[in-house]
Amino acid sequence: DGGITQSPKYLFRKEGQNVTLSCEQNLNHDAMYWYRQDPGQGLRLIYYSQIVNDFQKGDIAEGYSVSREKKESFPLTVTSAQKNPTAFYLCASSIGRQGRADEKLFFGSGTQLSVL
Amino acid sequence: AQTVTQSQPEMSVQEAETVTLSCTYDTSESDYYLFWYKQPPSRQMILVIRQEAYKQQNATENRFSVNFQKAAKSFSLKISDSQLGDAAMYFCAVNAGGTSYGKLTFGQGTILTVHP
């Protein structure tokens, strides 16, 4: 079955440590996204990528980095510069037809990141 | 910029009854889409329904329908014949397309409880 796989499900970060969240999709989608969800709040966009080897900052990119070397993969690194990293992180993808606002986003099952 | 406001942090409904979740939004774009996503306890985001701003007719998907009031920038979700499986957090979202495509802006969410 096609879908989006996020790993790990739970992740713990020590002070000063960088951690990487994995996101893989086999839907042949061009566009991929990372969202952050804090308790009692909606999702906020961290980074998005419309095509391989290209990505743009979302609304809260500070302290995060991404890469898009393969169409299927869009890993997110939470750097030590992110002072409040505890949150639920959701990866999503869409077909990626440029300029279209009606695209359905397909979401992964998320990674809960906590600070030790 | 886009904003979405869900003024009801929590709502409850009896099984088989009808409930309406409220959402207001703001965008400077003339072409945009509105979405309702459901996040059950599994935390996987699921698309419930979407509405194009240009369409006068309200979208319907089985027991789910919307009341789209463009002038008032209101986009409420009605769930008829509520079922226990409808219990979840519901998010309203807007996507204005163009250079912003895929950049869904979400509201804060409404937790829906369904009582048997």
Short mmCIF file of C-alpha atoms in Angstrom, two decimals:
data_model
loop_
_atom_site.label_atom_id
_atom_site.label_comp_id
_atom_site.label_asym_id
_atom_site.label_seq_id
_atom_site.Cartn_x
_atom_site.Cartn_y
_atom_site.Cartn_z
CA ASP A 1 0.00 0.00 0.00
CA GLY A 2 1.18 3.53 -0.76
CA GLY A 3 1.70 5.95 2.06
CA ILE A 4 4.01 8.02 4.19
CA THR A 5 6.27 6.48 6.79
CA GLN A 6 7.68 8.50 9.64
CA SER A 7 10.27 7.17 12.04
CA PRO A 8 10.87 6.91 14.86
CA LYS A 9 7.48 7.17 16.56
CA TYR A 10 9.11 8.57 19.72
CA LEU A 11 12.43 10.40 19.95
CA PHE A 12 14.33 11.90 22.84
CA ARG A 13 16.88 14.67 22.50
CA LYS A 14 19.61 15.65 24.93
CA GLU A 15 20.72 19.24 25.41
CA GLY A 16 22.95 20.44 22.58
CA GLN A 17 22.17 17.46 20.39
CA ASN A 18 20.94 17.44 16.82
CA VAL A 19 18.34 14.83 15.95
CA THR A 20 16.92 13.78 12.59
CA LEU A 21 13.35 12.73 11.90
CA SER A 22 12.78 10.48 8.92
CA CYS A 23 9.98 10.83 6.37
CA GLU A 24 9.62 8.52 3.37
CA GLN A 25 6.78 8.36 0.83
CA ASN A 26 6.01 5.91 -1.96
CA LEU A 27 3.13 7.88 -3.45
CA ASN A 28 5.29 9.40 -6.21
CA HIS A 29 4.40 12.85 -4.91
CA ASP A 30 6.54 15.84 -5.83
CA ALA A 31 5.69 18.02 -2.82
CA MET A 32 6.53 17.25 0.80
CA TYR A 33 6.01 19.20 4.02
CA TRP A 34 6.96 19.26 7.68
CA TYR A 35 4.51 20.53 10.29
CA ARG A 36 4.89 21.00 14.02
CA GLN A 37 1.98 20.48 16.42
CA ASP A 38 2.09 21.76 20.01
CA PRO A 39 -0.50 20.65 22.60
CA GLY A 40 -3.83 22.37 22.09
CA GLN A 41 -2.64 24.10 18.95
CA GLY A 42 -2.97 23.65 15.25
CA LEU A 43 -0.23 22.66 12.85
CA ARG A 44 2.46 25.12 11.87
CA LEU A 45 4.55 24.76 8.73
CA ILE A 46 8.30 24.31 9.24
CA TYR A 47 9.65 23.60 5.74
CA TYR A 48 8.26 22.44 2.42
CA SER A 49 9.68 21.13 -0.80
CA GLN A 50 7.98 21.31 -4.17
CA ILE A 51 10.62 19.32 -6.06
CA VAL A 52 13.84 17.39 -5.52
CA ASN A 53 16.85 19.51 -4.51
CA ASP A 54 14.66 22.48 -3.65
CA PHE A 55 12.92 23.53 -0.43
CA GLN A 56 11.53 26.67 1.21
CA LYS A 57 11.15 27.89 4.75
CA GLY A 58 7.73 27.82 6.30
CA ASP A 59 6.46 29.94 9.14
CA ILE A 60 8.73 28.53 11.90
CA ALA A 61 11.94 27.34 10.21
CA GLU A 62 14.42 28.69 12.77
CA GLY A 63 16.33 25.89 14.47
CA TYR A 64 15.43 23.32 11.81
CA SER A 65 17.06 22.09 8.61
CA VAL A 66 15.94 19.80 5.79
CA SER A 67 17.26 18.14 2.67
CA ARG A 68 15.52 16.76 -0.43
CA GLU A 69 18.05 14.64 -2.28
CA LYS A 70 15.50 12.04 -3.35
CA LYS A 71 11.87 12.38 -4.34
CA GLU A 72 10.84 9.81 -1.75
CA SER A 73 12.65 11.27 1.25
CA PHE A 74 12.44 14.54 3.18
CA PRO A 75 14.31 14.26 6.50
CA LEU A 76 14.02 16.99 9.14
CA THR A 77 16.90 17.83 11.49
CA VAL A 78 16.10 19.53 14.75
CA THR A 79 19.25 21.39 15.65
CA SER A 80 20.55 22.51 19.03
CA ALA A 81 19.50 26.04 18.03
CA GLN A 82 15.85 25.00 18.45
CA LYS A 83 15.35 25.85 22.12
CA ASN A 84 11.87 24.43 22.50
CA PRO A 85 11.82 21.29 20.36
CA THR A 86 9.29 19.26 22.35
CA ALA A 87 6.35 18.76 19.99
CA PHE A 88 4.61 16.35 17.67
CA TYR A 89 6.04 16.47 14.15
CA LEU A 90 3.98 15.55 11.12
CA CYS A 91 5.27 14.96 7.60
CA ALA A 92 2.94 15.26 4.63
CA SER A 93 3.03 15.01 0.88
CA SER A 94 0.89 16.05 -2.07
CA ILE A 95 0.97 15.53 -5.83
CA GLY A 96 2.56 18.94 -6.26
CA ARG A 97 0.78 20.57 -9.17
CA GLN A 98 2.22 24.05 -9.04
CA GLY A 99 -0.22 26.78 -8.20
CA ARG A 100 -3.01 24.41 -7.20
CA ALA A 101 -4.64 25.12 -3.88
CA ASP A 102 -6.99 22.15 -3.86
CA GLU A 103 -4.45 19.43 -3.30
CA LYS A 104 -5.15 16.91 -0.63
CA LEU A 105 -2.30 16.41 1.81
CA PHE A 106 -1.44 12.88 2.85
CA PHE A 107 0.01 12.72 6.35
CA GLY A 108 2.32 10.32 8.12
CA SER A 109 1.60 9.04 11.62
CA GLY A 110 3.97 11.51 13.26
CA THR A 111 7.00 11.60 15.57
CA GLN A 112 6.77 12.77 19.17
CA LEU A 113 10.01 14.54 20.12
CA SER A 114 10.82 15.16 23.76
CA VAL A 115 13.79 16.75 25.50
CA LEU A 116 15.60 14.80 28.21
CA ALA B 1 -1.07 36.14 5.04
CA GLN B 2 -3.76 33.67 6.02
CA THR B 3 -5.38 33.19 9.41
CA VAL B 4 -7.86 30.64 10.69
CA THR B 5 -9.81 30.86 13.95
CA GLN B 6 -11.74 28.09 15.63
CA SER B 7 -13.51 29.61 18.60
CA GLN B 8 -14.75 26.35 20.14
CA PRO B 9 -11.94 24.50 21.95
CA GLU B 10 -14.29 21.66 22.82
CA MET B 11 -17.69 20.42 21.70
CA SER B 12 -19.78 17.40 22.63
CA VAL B 13 -22.68 15.59 20.99
CA GLN B 14 -24.88 12.62 21.68
CA GLU B 15 -24.57 9.67 19.36
CA ALA B 16 -26.95 9.98 16.37
CA GLU B 17 -27.38 13.73 16.94
CA THR B 18 -26.06 16.62 14.81
CA VAL B 19 -23.24 18.96 15.74
CA THR B 20 -21.75 22.03 14.03
CA LEU B 21 -18.14 23.12 14.41
CA SER B 22 -17.33 26.76 13.68
CA CYS B 23 -14.45 28.25 11.72
CA THR B 24 -13.65 31.73 10.48
CA TYR B 25 -10.74 32.62 8.25
CA ASP B 26 -9.03 35.51 6.56
CA THR B 27 -7.06 35.65 3.34
CA SER B 28 -6.26 38.37 0.84
CA GLU B 29 -6.44 35.93 -2.08
CA SER B 30 -9.52 35.60 -4.25
CA ASP B 31 -8.88 31.98 -5.17
CA TYR B 32 -8.54 29.61 -2.26
CA TYR B 33 -9.67 26.32 -0.83
CA LEU B 34 -10.95 25.47 2.61
CA PHE B 35 -10.51 22.15 4.35
CA TRP B 36 -11.62 20.26 7.41
CA TYR B 37 -9.18 17.66 8.74
CA LYS B 38 -9.85 15.14 11.47
CA GLN B 39 -7.20 13.95 13.94
CA PRO B 40 -8.37 10.89 15.91
CA PRO B 41 -6.51 9.58 18.97
CA SER B 42 -4.08 7.81 16.62
CA ARG B 43 -2.97 11.37 15.68
CA GLN B 44 -3.08 10.61 11.95
CA MET B 45 -4.55 13.54 10.03
CA ILE B 46 -7.45 12.62 7.75
CA LEU B 47 -9.12 14.88 5.19
CA VAL B 48 -12.84 15.15 5.92
CA ILE B 49 -14.05 17.63 3.30
CA ARG B 50 -12.86 20.51 1.11
CA GLN B 51 -14.55 23.51 -0.49
CA GLU B 52 -13.47 25.77 -3.34
CA ALA B 53 -14.12 29.44 -2.66
CA TYR B 54 -15.57 29.98 -6.13
CA LYS B 55 -18.23 27.33 -5.74
CA GLN B 56 -21.55 28.56 -4.36
CA GLN B 57 -22.75 25.08 -3.54
CA ASN B 58 -21.75 23.76 -0.15
CA ALA B 59 -19.64 20.61 -0.21
CA THR B 60 -21.04 17.38 1.18
CA GLU B 61 -19.37 14.05 1.96
CA ASN B 62 -21.83 11.51 3.35
CA ARG B 63 -22.68 12.67 6.91
CA PHE B 64 -20.35 15.66 6.69
CA SER B 65 -21.38 18.96 5.13
CA VAL B 66 -20.20 22.53 5.26
CA ASN B 67 -21.90 25.89 5.51
CA PHE B 68 -19.69 28.23 3.52
CA GLN B 69 -20.46 31.93 3.93
CA LYS B 70 -17.89 33.69 1.75
CA ALA B 71 -18.81 37.26 2.64
CA ALA B 72 -18.61 36.46 6.33
CA LYS B 73 -15.48 34.33 5.82
CA SER B 74 -17.11 31.53 7.72
CA PHE B 75 -16.71 27.80 7.05
CA SER B 76 -18.55 25.60 9.53
CA LEU B 77 -18.67 21.80 9.53
CA LYS B 78 -21.88 19.93 10.24
CA ILE B 79 -21.74 16.30 11.29
CA SER B 80 -25.08 14.50 11.05
CA ASP B 81 -25.98 11.22 12.74
CA SER B 82 -22.84 11.44 14.89
CA GLN B 83 -21.02 8.20 15.54
CA LEU B 84 -18.57 7.21 18.25
CA GLY B 85 -15.86 7.05 15.60
CA ASP B 86 -16.32 10.75 14.92
CA ALA B 87 -14.67 11.58 18.23
CA ALA B 88 -11.48 13.43 17.34
CA MET B 89 -9.86 16.84 17.08
CA TYR B 90 -11.08 18.71 14.02
CA PHE B 91 -8.98 21.31 12.26
CA CYS B 92 -10.15 23.92 9.78
CA ALA B 93 -7.55 25.01 7.22
CA VAL B 94 -7.18 27.40 4.28
CA ASN B 95 -4.88 27.24 1.28
CA ALA B 96 -4.70 30.24 -1.01
CA GLY B 97 -2.75 28.66 -3.84
CA GLY B 98 -0.51 30.55 -6.22
CA THR B 99 2.94 30.78 -4.69
CA SER B 100 1.41 29.66 -1.40
CA TYR B 101 0.10 26.33 -2.65
CA GLY B 102 0.42 23.50 -0.18
CA LYS B 103 0.98 25.97 2.62
CA LEU B 104 -2.08 25.09 4.58
CA THR B 105 -2.80 27.40 7.48
CA PHE B 106 -4.60 25.59 10.31
CA GLY B 107 -6.86 26.73 13.10
CA GLN B 108 -6.28 25.77 16.72
CA GLY B 109 -8.61 22.80 16.56
CA THR B 110 -11.86 21.70 18.22
CA ILE B 111 -12.00 18.54 20.32
CA LEU B 112 -15.23 16.68 19.61
CA THR B 113 -16.55 14.21 22.17
CA VAL B 114 -19.35 11.82 21.19
CA HIS B 115 -21.45 10.44 24.04
CA PRO B 116 -23.15 7.04 23.63
#
